[in-house]
Amino acid sequence: VIQIPRLHTDSATALQRLIGRRVHVDGGVSTQAHAHADLESTAWAILAEAADAPGANGWIRAQLDVGGNWTERRGPAWVVWQTGVVLAITPSLPREAARAGCHWLLSHRGRRLPLRLRLSRRIDRWRARGGAVEMNDELVGWSWADGTSAWVEPTAMAALALARHAPIDIAFQRGVRDAVALLIDRQAPDGGWNYGNVRVLDYDLDSFLDTTGWAVIGLSAGWEGADIAERRRLVDVARRGLGALATMSRSDRSAPLGLAVAWHACMIWGAADDAARVAERLRSLLPAAIDATNDGYPILDTRTAALALLVIHGRPLREPVQ
Amino acid sequence: MKRRRFAQLAASTGIGLGLAGGWMRWGPKGPPPWHPAAVRQARRSRVLIARCTDYDAVRLEACVRDGLEACGLDVSGRRVVIKPNFVEFDPRGVINTHPVLVAATTQVLRRLGARSVTVAEGPGHRRDNGYLLMASGLLEALRDIGAPYTDLNRDRVREVVARASFSPLGTLWLPETILDADVVISMPKLKTHHWAGVTLSMKNLFGIMPGAVYGWPKNVLHWAGIEQSILDISATMPRAPFTIVDGIVGMEGNGPIQGTAVAAGVLLFGADPVAVDATATRVMGLLPERIPHIAEAGRFHGNSDGDRIEQIGETIESVQRNFAVLPRHAQLRRSST
């Protein structure tokens, strides 16, 4: 039995109120007060049970376009990353909407480099010459905006989305494999992840706490469809990621979002001791973060507040891998 | 063809690549790739170089007040937005505009009668604005003086037709905080940049582009071309931003993130971002005419030619430091031919 430290109930109430002030009359939820409602914030608010579920779910369904893409009406159509978020976390999505969304995701991946450039970079690697950015160009993940390169966070979200709805269509499992392969390729030497570049111009880049957490969570999406050898590989990669999370979360500069995501990653991969320590650190930061947010500073956006609420209630984003 | 090749190269890096230079020089046959409204070239542009060697708040306030007055910035009754550089944070480095300078400038602007002063940033590498604010010390600095902060990555946006077409973007989605401001103050760090050569006032404007639209990093702009996007964004700003460059401690080498600190001991001020960027580049011992976006902007958007810059305060020679650059930017050095 995993013992989850109880966070201060005052923090839970304050986080609920924070999100409650961002709920719009049409059911959507915004990232901050005085902002437009957005898909990501609304989906997180529903998951954390901090918004009226029927109203918020209705708002999310209203944003689905005929092609299966969730896109906000006030922004450009080529912004695509919210679809993965909605599919990954929104409770009670209608089956047909989920199917359409996952098929849309599969057909809207990150943009690959032209073949000529991929070949020249492969030759550079073969000659052991460092490239501008070192990564496996053959892998295809998911982007923030249509027609651009794949990055860690949207790829992790796509992995979670496709894995969640894999029972609907076996084709979704292949997308999960692709996403996990890209995440593994983008793991930094320190075991963590940043936005998605490991090494640039012969310099190793640093990892971030929040993106490392998302990548470790995203890896868990590959568990169900993996064979024994693949699971061993996933465990190895995830262990290194958890090690990086443990190191980064000890920093006195860690912040609520990174800590909350790290807690979910630890819980999903069975690192209960680390999860407890991360939760304790989050507990100590929340009162000041809530104060600053109430003063108008964007410390606890709706996503962060929802993730922290889930920590308080001991509800990891996914079932732990078995 | 050259444009497409550049976009491919930029995208291939995942971040972008600097230009070899020259391709943006449009031939005499076609129309120039900018709208008349983007032409802001005055006969002469004033740039002040002020010596300032530390981040003492009292001294900074005096220096900033003198700088704004010398350059004739009138903020009385106006809504001012300060855009510092908080693209990322590293406790070992000097990536960011110093929080004390941001706070000091806010205080000076208030005393000069600004109707409101808001600090705003849309960090390019990190979605976690809370982390950047807390870890960098900016939150503490702003709360101490009750200064508001806006996350431009998640601000309300409006689509605006671009006033230049160096990139294929056509329109830009800009944050309302920037569009509705009467005065924007671009407050970059004096840094080298591994792709663009230098990152100063114009490159700092990448940080106004909302991540919710352009991604983290803002990869839409990389595919469209870093240099080209810098020019289009700068040209499309409703008003030219006033610039204050934090060169008290700058960054050389592998900037803008992993470079080495340089105690350059200067602040630069000016109403023409092209002139300030060109001057700051010279202070770094580099040649602005070899920085493609500065050279191109000097054709229409502001003055990069030293003869058209009214230099006041310290002379360039008296404060010049030869900033180290990556080997790929060796051609930017004065001694290189």
XYZ file of C-alpha atoms in Angstrom:
659
model
C 0.000 0.000 0.000
C 1.452 3.325 -1.015
C 1.217 5.974 1.626
C 0.419 9.309 0.075
C 1.188 12.300 2.237
C -1.864 14.424 2.836
C -1.458 17.911 1.548
C -3.046 20.718 3.428
C -6.784 20.713 2.805
C -6.697 24.497 2.637
C -4.559 24.198 -0.468
C -7.124 21.921 -2.102
C -9.910 24.369 -1.382
C -7.840 27.258 -2.655
C -6.965 25.405 -5.856
C -10.629 24.561 -6.422
C -11.540 28.215 -6.006
C -8.723 29.287 -8.297
C -10.031 27.096 -11.091
C -13.632 27.952 -10.252
C -12.923 31.616 -10.981
C -11.781 30.627 -14.473
C -14.939 28.786 -15.463
C -16.862 30.684 -18.140
C -20.624 30.820 -18.494
C -20.497 28.668 -21.628
C -18.764 25.869 -19.687
C -15.216 26.398 -20.949
C -12.339 27.053 -18.593
C -9.432 29.420 -19.134
C -5.805 29.118 -18.136
C -5.975 32.315 -16.101
C -8.695 34.716 -15.061
C -9.671 37.162 -17.835
C -8.417 34.840 -20.601
C -10.421 33.014 -23.251
C -11.546 29.494 -22.408
C -9.193 26.925 -23.911
C -9.287 23.204 -24.532
C -6.342 22.256 -22.377
C -7.542 24.110 -19.291
C -11.072 22.816 -19.700
C -9.945 19.209 -20.037
C -7.718 19.443 -16.957
C -10.446 21.133 -14.931
C -12.856 18.308 -15.726
C -10.300 15.665 -14.817
C -9.600 17.332 -11.471
C -13.345 17.660 -10.864
C -12.946 21.388 -10.532
C -15.463 22.364 -13.198
C -19.074 21.489 -13.899
C -18.538 18.328 -15.940
C -21.612 18.467 -18.215
C -21.031 22.108 -19.097
C -17.299 21.720 -19.642
C -17.699 18.480 -21.590
C -20.270 20.165 -23.773
C -17.880 23.018 -24.430
C -15.131 20.597 -25.411
C -17.440 18.669 -27.739
C -18.439 21.938 -29.389
C -14.826 22.648 -30.332
C -14.454 19.386 -32.308
C -14.337 20.077 -36.024
C -15.680 17.726 -38.664
C -12.236 16.276 -39.369
C -11.702 15.051 -35.822
C -9.448 17.901 -34.740
C -10.039 19.778 -31.520
C -9.153 23.338 -32.263
C -10.040 26.594 -30.611
C -12.206 28.817 -32.728
C -10.283 31.961 -31.860
C -6.898 30.703 -33.052
C -5.296 29.491 -36.244
C -6.422 26.135 -37.589
C -2.859 24.879 -37.854
C -2.442 24.755 -34.086
C -2.874 21.061 -33.411
C -1.467 20.130 -30.030
C -4.699 20.387 -28.055
C -6.208 17.364 -29.778
C -3.745 15.043 -28.044
C -4.438 16.669 -24.676
C -8.203 16.371 -25.035
C -7.991 12.726 -26.089
C -5.497 11.862 -23.365
C -7.257 13.257 -20.324
C -10.881 14.271 -20.924
C -13.165 11.893 -19.039
C -16.258 10.499 -20.759
C -15.394 11.339 -24.341
C -17.960 9.886 -26.745
C -16.512 6.826 -28.474
C -17.013 8.173 -31.993
C -15.398 11.476 -31.128
C -12.433 9.627 -29.646
C -12.140 7.440 -32.724
C -12.261 10.436 -35.062
C -9.761 12.334 -32.936
C -7.274 9.469 -32.816
C -7.466 8.938 -36.565
C -6.928 12.649 -37.026
C -3.882 12.470 -34.716
C -2.434 9.586 -36.695
C -2.716 11.559 -39.897
C -1.246 14.783 -38.448
C 2.217 14.018 -37.227
C 5.284 16.168 -36.975
C 6.969 17.162 -40.190
C 9.976 15.153 -41.290
C 13.013 16.680 -42.860
C 13.349 16.344 -46.613
C 15.007 13.072 -47.624
C 18.101 14.838 -48.939
C 18.808 16.439 -45.580
C 18.108 13.256 -43.672
C 20.633 11.458 -45.838
C 23.296 14.108 -45.450
C 22.859 14.049 -41.682
C 23.108 10.281 -41.699
C 26.385 10.527 -43.597
C 27.632 13.025 -41.001
C 26.824 10.581 -38.248
C 28.489 7.747 -40.138
C 31.604 9.891 -40.423
C 31.326 10.595 -36.671
C 30.940 14.299 -37.305
C 28.665 16.067 -34.879
C 25.633 17.565 -36.578
C 23.878 20.824 -35.798
C 21.298 18.879 -33.819
C 21.852 15.228 -33.065
C 18.758 13.059 -33.216
C 17.277 10.199 -35.202
C 15.616 11.943 -38.151
C 13.709 8.827 -39.158
C 11.430 8.922 -36.125
C 8.127 10.744 -36.377
C 6.337 12.176 -33.373
C 3.841 14.983 -32.842
C 4.190 18.741 -33.091
C 2.619 21.807 -31.539
C 1.582 23.189 -34.913
C 0.800 21.376 -38.126
C 3.668 21.270 -40.587
C 6.429 21.649 -38.002
C 8.797 19.318 -36.168
C 7.874 16.882 -33.401
C 8.614 17.749 -29.765
C 8.564 15.915 -26.482
C 5.420 17.178 -24.769
C 2.956 16.866 -27.661
C 4.438 13.477 -28.516
C 3.983 12.260 -24.937
C 0.389 13.497 -25.018
C -0.249 11.751 -28.335
C 1.149 8.525 -26.875
C -1.204 8.781 -23.902
C -4.150 9.654 -26.145
C -3.641 6.785 -28.560
C -2.941 4.262 -25.797
C -6.060 5.299 -23.928
C -8.254 4.698 -26.942
C -6.328 1.724 -28.342
C -9.210 -0.684 -27.606
C -11.272 1.194 -30.210
C -8.917 0.500 -33.091
C -5.783 -1.642 -33.220
C -4.201 0.900 -35.578
C -3.760 3.307 -32.690
C -1.174 1.019 -31.095
C 1.264 1.664 -33.925
C 1.104 5.361 -33.220
C 1.906 4.662 -29.576
C 5.024 2.752 -30.621
C 6.140 5.604 -32.854
C 5.643 8.136 -30.094
C 7.516 6.070 -27.520
C 10.389 5.500 -29.943
C 10.778 9.251 -30.389
C 10.664 9.862 -26.638
C 13.407 7.299 -26.090
C 15.525 8.910 -28.799
C 15.196 12.340 -27.203
C 16.344 11.268 -23.726
C 19.306 13.390 -22.623
C 22.538 11.926 -21.227
C 21.427 12.915 -17.710
C 18.354 10.717 -18.123
C 15.892 13.587 -18.448
C 14.188 15.440 -21.268
C 13.880 19.060 -22.280
C 11.542 20.359 -24.994
C 13.141 17.961 -27.435
C 16.760 18.664 -28.352
C 19.440 16.577 -26.717
C 22.596 17.979 -28.239
C 23.085 21.106 -30.357
C 26.334 22.178 -32.004
C 28.238 19.663 -29.845
C 26.796 20.981 -26.594
C 24.565 18.807 -24.394
C 21.381 20.605 -23.391
C 19.912 20.511 -19.899
C 16.755 18.639 -18.983
C 13.664 20.235 -17.463
C 11.625 18.821 -14.600
C 8.196 19.168 -16.230
C 9.128 17.809 -19.662
C 11.008 14.921 -18.045
C 7.853 14.122 -16.120
C 5.724 14.194 -19.268
C 8.163 11.971 -21.139
C 8.291 9.412 -18.315
C 4.499 9.393 -18.165
C 4.375 9.098 -21.965
C 6.632 6.043 -21.873
C 4.032 4.242 -19.783
C 1.691 4.422 -22.786
C 3.889 1.869 -24.512
C 3.556 -0.695 -21.751
C 0.354 -2.470 -22.787
C 1.356 -3.314 -26.319
C 4.976 -4.172 -25.527
C 6.592 -7.590 -25.429
C 9.010 -8.649 -22.689
C 12.105 -7.236 -24.351
C 10.369 -3.947 -25.087
C 9.125 -3.732 -21.515
C 12.661 -4.239 -20.235
C 13.771 -1.385 -22.429
C 10.930 0.817 -21.213
C 11.789 0.078 -17.591
C 15.433 0.924 -18.213
C 14.617 4.224 -19.903
C 11.983 5.101 -17.310
C 14.365 4.327 -14.433
C 16.904 6.753 -15.825
C 14.129 9.288 -16.244
C 12.976 8.790 -12.664
C 16.556 9.294 -11.512
C 16.677 12.604 -13.356
C 13.315 13.570 -11.845
C 14.609 12.777 -8.360
C 17.676 14.952 -8.880
C 15.801 17.885 -10.409
C 12.944 17.822 -7.924
C 15.431 18.232 -5.052
C 16.488 21.608 -6.446
C 15.374 24.492 -4.312
C 14.305 26.118 -7.562
C 11.731 23.482 -8.498
C 8.239 24.849 -9.073
C 4.687 23.490 -8.695
C 4.095 22.323 -12.276
C 7.284 20.280 -12.502
C 6.748 18.784 -9.070
C 3.146 17.852 -9.776
C 4.045 16.180 -13.087
C 6.973 14.419 -11.394
C 4.624 13.023 -8.752
C 2.369 11.509 -11.404
C 5.375 10.020 -13.214
C 6.710 8.496 -10.007
C 3.323 7.053 -9.080
C 2.793 5.531 -12.509
C 6.202 3.827 -12.437
C 5.964 2.682 -8.821
C 8.553 5.032 -7.327
C 6.537 5.601 -4.167
C 9.327 7.015 -2.016
C 10.221 9.618 -4.593
C 6.537 10.404 -5.071
C 6.168 11.010 -1.349
C 9.180 13.305 -1.255
C 7.993 15.240 -4.320
C 4.515 15.610 -2.817
C 6.026 16.981 0.366
C 8.016 19.541 -1.584
C 4.904 20.511 -3.543
C 2.975 20.852 -0.290
C 5.540 23.297 1.025
C 5.404 25.430 -2.136
C 1.661 25.585 -2.710
C 0.610 28.253 -0.183
C 3.066 30.826 -1.562
C 2.232 29.820 -5.126
C -1.482 30.242 -4.436
C -0.842 33.656 -2.908
C 1.189 34.787 -5.904
C -1.460 33.470 -8.294
C -4.186 35.277 -6.377
C -2.080 38.413 -6.780
C -2.289 37.943 -10.545
C 0.991 36.161 -11.341
C 0.753 33.115 -13.654
C 2.270 30.582 -11.262
C -0.644 28.161 -11.026
C -2.317 28.076 -14.395
C -5.334 25.789 -14.613
C -3.313 22.801 -15.775
C -0.879 23.147 -12.872
C -3.665 23.677 -10.358
C -5.515 20.608 -11.660
C -2.401 18.444 -11.565
C -1.736 19.585 -7.998
C -5.321 18.808 -7.030
C -4.901 15.292 -8.371
C -1.762 14.956 -6.229
C -3.679 16.111 -3.183
C -6.404 13.580 -3.864
C -3.850 10.830 -4.565
C -5.097 10.272 -8.121
C -2.306 9.546 -10.616
C -3.061 10.221 -14.276
C -2.795 6.554 -15.224
C -2.889 3.202 -13.542
C 0.606 2.166 -12.419
C 2.414 -0.084 -14.879
C 2.221 -3.710 -13.747
C 15.063 28.200 -53.974
C 17.401 29.810 -51.494
C 14.522 30.619 -49.196
C 13.317 27.029 -49.298
C 16.796 25.686 -48.699
C 17.152 27.962 -45.684
C 13.838 26.874 -44.223
C 14.870 23.259 -44.618
C 18.186 23.875 -42.927
C 16.560 25.770 -40.125
C 14.032 23.064 -39.564
C 16.686 20.402 -39.728
C 18.247 21.776 -36.609
C 15.017 21.640 -34.689
C 15.894 25.151 -33.640
C 17.201 26.813 -36.691
C 20.417 27.765 -38.363
C 22.060 31.104 -38.908
C 22.196 32.471 -42.394
C 25.295 32.473 -44.476
C 24.138 35.922 -45.439
C 23.354 37.653 -48.666
C 20.274 35.800 -49.864
C 17.894 38.344 -48.393
C 19.228 41.065 -50.634
C 16.272 41.355 -52.945
C 17.083 42.098 -56.532
C 16.185 45.455 -58.075
C 13.483 43.932 -60.271
C 10.968 42.846 -57.668
C 9.158 45.019 -55.139
C 10.765 45.159 -51.705
C 9.372 42.618 -49.237
C 8.036 45.181 -46.834
C 4.956 47.369 -46.526
C 5.474 51.174 -46.450
C 4.174 51.165 -42.871
C 7.217 49.106 -41.866
C 9.603 51.811 -43.051
C 10.699 53.604 -39.907
C 14.083 54.849 -40.974
C 14.725 58.314 -39.601
C 17.442 60.589 -40.944
C 19.434 59.852 -37.822
C 18.793 57.645 -34.791
C 20.052 58.433 -31.326
C 21.654 55.677 -29.252
C 22.983 56.163 -25.735
C 25.662 53.966 -24.255
C 25.771 54.329 -20.474
C 28.414 52.808 -18.284
C 26.884 50.792 -15.455
C 28.873 48.111 -13.728
C 26.529 46.456 -11.243
C 22.888 45.726 -10.464
C 22.478 48.090 -7.539
C 18.828 49.162 -7.675
C 19.413 52.800 -6.754
C 22.172 53.293 -9.300
C 20.144 51.474 -11.945
C 17.128 53.703 -11.423
C 19.283 56.791 -11.868
C 20.913 55.344 -14.960
C 17.616 54.282 -16.527
C 15.977 57.639 -15.806
C 18.890 59.482 -17.399
C 18.833 57.106 -20.367
C 15.126 57.508 -21.037
C 15.356 61.271 -20.773
C 18.409 61.468 -23.025
C 16.544 59.505 -25.678
C 13.348 61.515 -25.257
C 10.970 58.701 -24.372
C 7.642 60.161 -23.275
C 5.542 57.698 -21.281
C 3.261 60.164 -19.558
C -0.278 58.772 -19.411
C 0.684 55.781 -21.546
C 0.299 52.037 -21.109
C 3.810 50.618 -21.139
C 4.780 46.966 -21.587
C 8.308 45.828 -20.740
C 9.470 42.744 -22.621
C 12.597 41.309 -20.953
C 14.417 38.138 -22.036
C 13.415 35.097 -19.965
C 13.612 32.508 -22.721
C 14.871 30.002 -20.156
C 16.629 30.040 -16.792
C 19.892 28.481 -15.683
C 21.194 29.226 -12.190
C 24.757 28.802 -13.474
C 24.344 31.279 -16.292
C 23.380 34.808 -17.278
C 20.617 34.105 -19.741
C 18.118 36.651 -18.513
C 17.633 40.359 -18.311
C 18.425 40.993 -14.665
C 15.259 41.154 -12.522
C 16.591 44.160 -10.614
C 16.932 46.071 -13.884
C 13.365 45.145 -14.862
C 12.059 46.342 -11.503
C 14.151 49.528 -11.564
C 12.874 50.378 -15.031
C 9.298 49.775 -13.899
C 9.751 52.189 -11.023
C 11.288 54.858 -13.232
C 8.464 54.568 -15.768
C 5.904 54.964 -13.011
C 7.638 58.079 -11.750
C 7.703 59.455 -15.275
C 3.920 59.245 -15.271
C 3.170 56.035 -17.154
C -0.499 55.125 -16.834
C 0.415 51.478 -16.323
C 3.559 49.368 -16.551
C 3.259 45.639 -17.238
C 6.110 43.160 -17.582
C 5.337 40.529 -20.214
C 7.181 37.562 -21.663
C 6.417 34.436 -23.668
C 9.327 32.125 -22.875
C 10.435 30.162 -25.899
C 11.801 26.994 -24.378
C 9.702 26.454 -21.290
C 5.953 26.228 -20.922
C 6.351 26.518 -17.169
C 6.258 30.270 -16.735
C 5.774 29.726 -12.997
C 9.150 28.044 -12.808
C 10.875 30.851 -14.692
C 9.299 33.517 -12.521
C 10.099 31.772 -9.253
C 13.556 30.414 -10.053
C 14.902 33.529 -11.752
C 13.920 35.899 -8.960
C 11.684 37.930 -11.288
C 8.564 37.077 -9.268
C 10.105 38.386 -6.069
C 11.372 41.531 -7.789
C 7.967 42.291 -9.303
C 5.932 41.481 -6.201
C 8.125 43.759 -4.113
C 6.964 46.700 -6.192
C 3.506 45.392 -7.092
C 4.249 45.219 -10.794
C 1.942 43.041 -12.920
C 3.208 40.295 -15.216
C 1.548 38.777 -18.267
C 2.315 35.361 -19.754
C 2.365 36.171 -23.460
C 2.387 32.467 -24.325
C -1.227 32.223 -23.170
C -2.421 35.769 -23.767
C -5.444 36.581 -25.913
C -4.323 36.842 -29.525
C -5.371 38.672 -32.674
C -4.385 37.906 -36.243
C -2.489 40.743 -37.887
C -1.409 41.033 -41.497
C 2.401 41.027 -41.584
C 3.997 44.259 -42.803
C 6.835 42.372 -44.416
C 7.120 39.136 -46.359
C 10.621 37.889 -45.707
C 8.984 34.750 -44.308
C 6.024 32.980 -45.920
C 3.842 33.502 -42.816
C 1.648 36.267 -44.247
C -0.125 36.959 -40.971
C 1.040 36.920 -37.380
C -0.952 36.033 -34.263
C 0.082 38.640 -31.732
C -0.834 38.979 -28.058
C -3.331 41.673 -27.186
C -1.063 42.890 -24.390
C 1.455 43.925 -27.037
C -1.065 45.182 -29.590
C -2.873 47.334 -27.041
C 0.244 48.860 -25.466
C 1.086 52.493 -26.177
C 4.782 51.848 -25.606
C 6.668 48.538 -25.725
C 10.121 48.435 -24.211
C 12.237 45.593 -25.540
C 14.794 44.762 -22.868
C 17.195 42.139 -24.200
C 20.432 40.826 -22.752
C 23.657 41.576 -24.617
C 24.302 38.072 -25.963
C 25.709 36.112 -28.821
C 23.347 33.629 -30.457
C 24.384 30.295 -31.928
C 22.033 30.600 -34.911
C 21.356 34.309 -35.435
C 24.814 35.600 -34.459
C 23.515 37.978 -31.803
C 20.267 38.257 -29.867
C 19.291 41.826 -29.077
C 16.176 43.969 -29.397
C 14.740 42.544 -32.621
C 15.472 38.899 -31.787
C 14.000 39.497 -28.325
C 10.642 39.990 -30.056
C 10.474 36.242 -30.718
C 9.381 36.182 -27.101
C 6.172 38.069 -27.826
C 4.969 35.310 -30.144
C 2.540 33.165 -28.158
C 3.665 29.607 -27.539
C 0.060 28.404 -27.543
C 0.077 29.280 -31.247
C 3.713 28.883 -32.287
C 4.833 26.090 -29.910
C 7.687 25.564 -27.440
C 10.169 26.247 -28.994
C 8.435 28.493 -31.504
C 9.072 26.051 -34.279
C 6.605 27.613 -36.725
C 9.006 30.538 -36.888
C 11.985 28.226 -37.372
C 10.388 26.532 -40.354
C 9.504 29.970 -41.703
C 13.133 31.058 -41.198
C 14.567 32.601 -38.060
C 16.046 35.683 -39.701
C 13.019 36.156 -41.912
C 10.650 35.841 -38.976
C 12.639 38.336 -36.920
C 12.214 40.864 -39.722
C 8.510 40.179 -40.215
C 7.744 40.401 -36.501
C 9.732 43.579 -36.061
C 8.123 45.170 -39.111
C 4.637 44.241 -37.886
C 4.944 45.703 -34.407
C 2.327 48.475 -34.200
C 5.019 50.864 -32.998
C 8.796 50.507 -32.882
C 9.760 49.278 -29.442
C 12.026 51.422 -27.332
C 15.099 49.389 -26.401
C 17.137 49.045 -23.225
C 19.920 46.471 -23.562
C 21.173 44.849 -20.377
C 24.890 44.672 -21.077
C 26.031 45.016 -17.490
C 26.811 41.330 -17.653
C 26.445 39.909 -21.146
C 27.023 36.481 -22.668
C 29.617 35.357 -25.209
C 30.352 32.081 -26.969
C 27.526 29.567 -27.211
C 24.707 31.989 -26.461
C 21.860 32.523 -25.914
C 21.649 29.778 -23.273
C 24.990 28.123 -22.637
C 27.482 30.908 -23.193
C 29.915 32.489 -20.776
C 29.354 35.630 -18.727
C 31.091 38.821 -19.812
C 31.161 41.825 -17.494
C 30.634 44.391 -20.232
C 29.389 47.110 -17.854
C 26.995 48.927 -20.189
C 23.351 49.739 -20.747
C 22.231 50.849 -24.204
C 19.146 52.946 -24.891
C 17.387 54.002 -28.067
C 14.088 54.434 -29.865
C 15.319 52.775 -33.067
C 15.804 49.033 -32.386
C 17.889 48.574 -35.516
C 20.290 51.330 -34.464
C 20.532 49.971 -30.936
C 21.132 46.434 -32.203
C 23.812 47.627 -34.605
C 25.519 49.618 -31.868
C 25.318 46.756 -29.363
C 26.815 44.437 -31.969
C 29.711 46.840 -32.383
C 30.129 46.970 -28.598
C 30.516 43.174 -28.761
C 33.322 43.632 -31.288
C 31.197 42.175 -34.081
C 30.117 43.554 -37.439
C 26.388 44.326 -37.724
C 26.602 44.376 -41.502
C 27.355 40.647 -41.294
C 24.352 39.882 -39.079
C 21.734 39.243 -41.767
C 18.639 40.455 -39.923
C 20.328 43.652 -38.740
C 21.816 44.336 -42.156
C 18.465 43.774 -43.855
C 16.531 45.824 -41.304
C 19.022 48.626 -41.935
C 17.663 48.901 -45.474
C 14.194 50.045 -44.421
C 13.291 49.555 -40.801
C 15.895 51.616 -38.981
C 19.472 52.748 -39.137
C 22.319 50.273 -38.878
C 24.894 52.423 -40.625
C 27.144 54.051 -38.032
C 27.072 57.330 -39.973
C 23.339 57.577 -39.396
C 23.511 56.864 -35.686
C 23.879 59.744 -33.284
C 26.049 58.170 -30.642
C 25.832 59.752 -27.180
C 27.222 58.807 -23.796
C 30.207 56.491 -23.876
C 31.956 55.879 -27.162
C 31.866 52.395 -28.625
C 35.637 52.173 -28.458
C 35.715 52.950 -24.736
C 33.372 50.086 -23.819
C 34.039 47.617 -26.606
C 34.754 44.018 -25.643
C 35.590 41.327 -28.141
C 32.897 38.777 -27.405
C 33.878 35.232 -28.269
C 31.740 33.587 -30.939
C 31.341 30.007 -32.081
C 33.619 29.034 -34.974
C 30.610 29.039 -37.305
C 30.287 32.796 -36.673
C 33.960 33.670 -37.091
C 33.038 35.872 -40.057
C 31.229 38.236 -37.696
C 34.475 39.358 -36.132
C 35.990 42.648 -37.106
C 39.350 41.098 -38.028
C 37.737 38.492 -40.278
C 37.405 39.227 -43.973
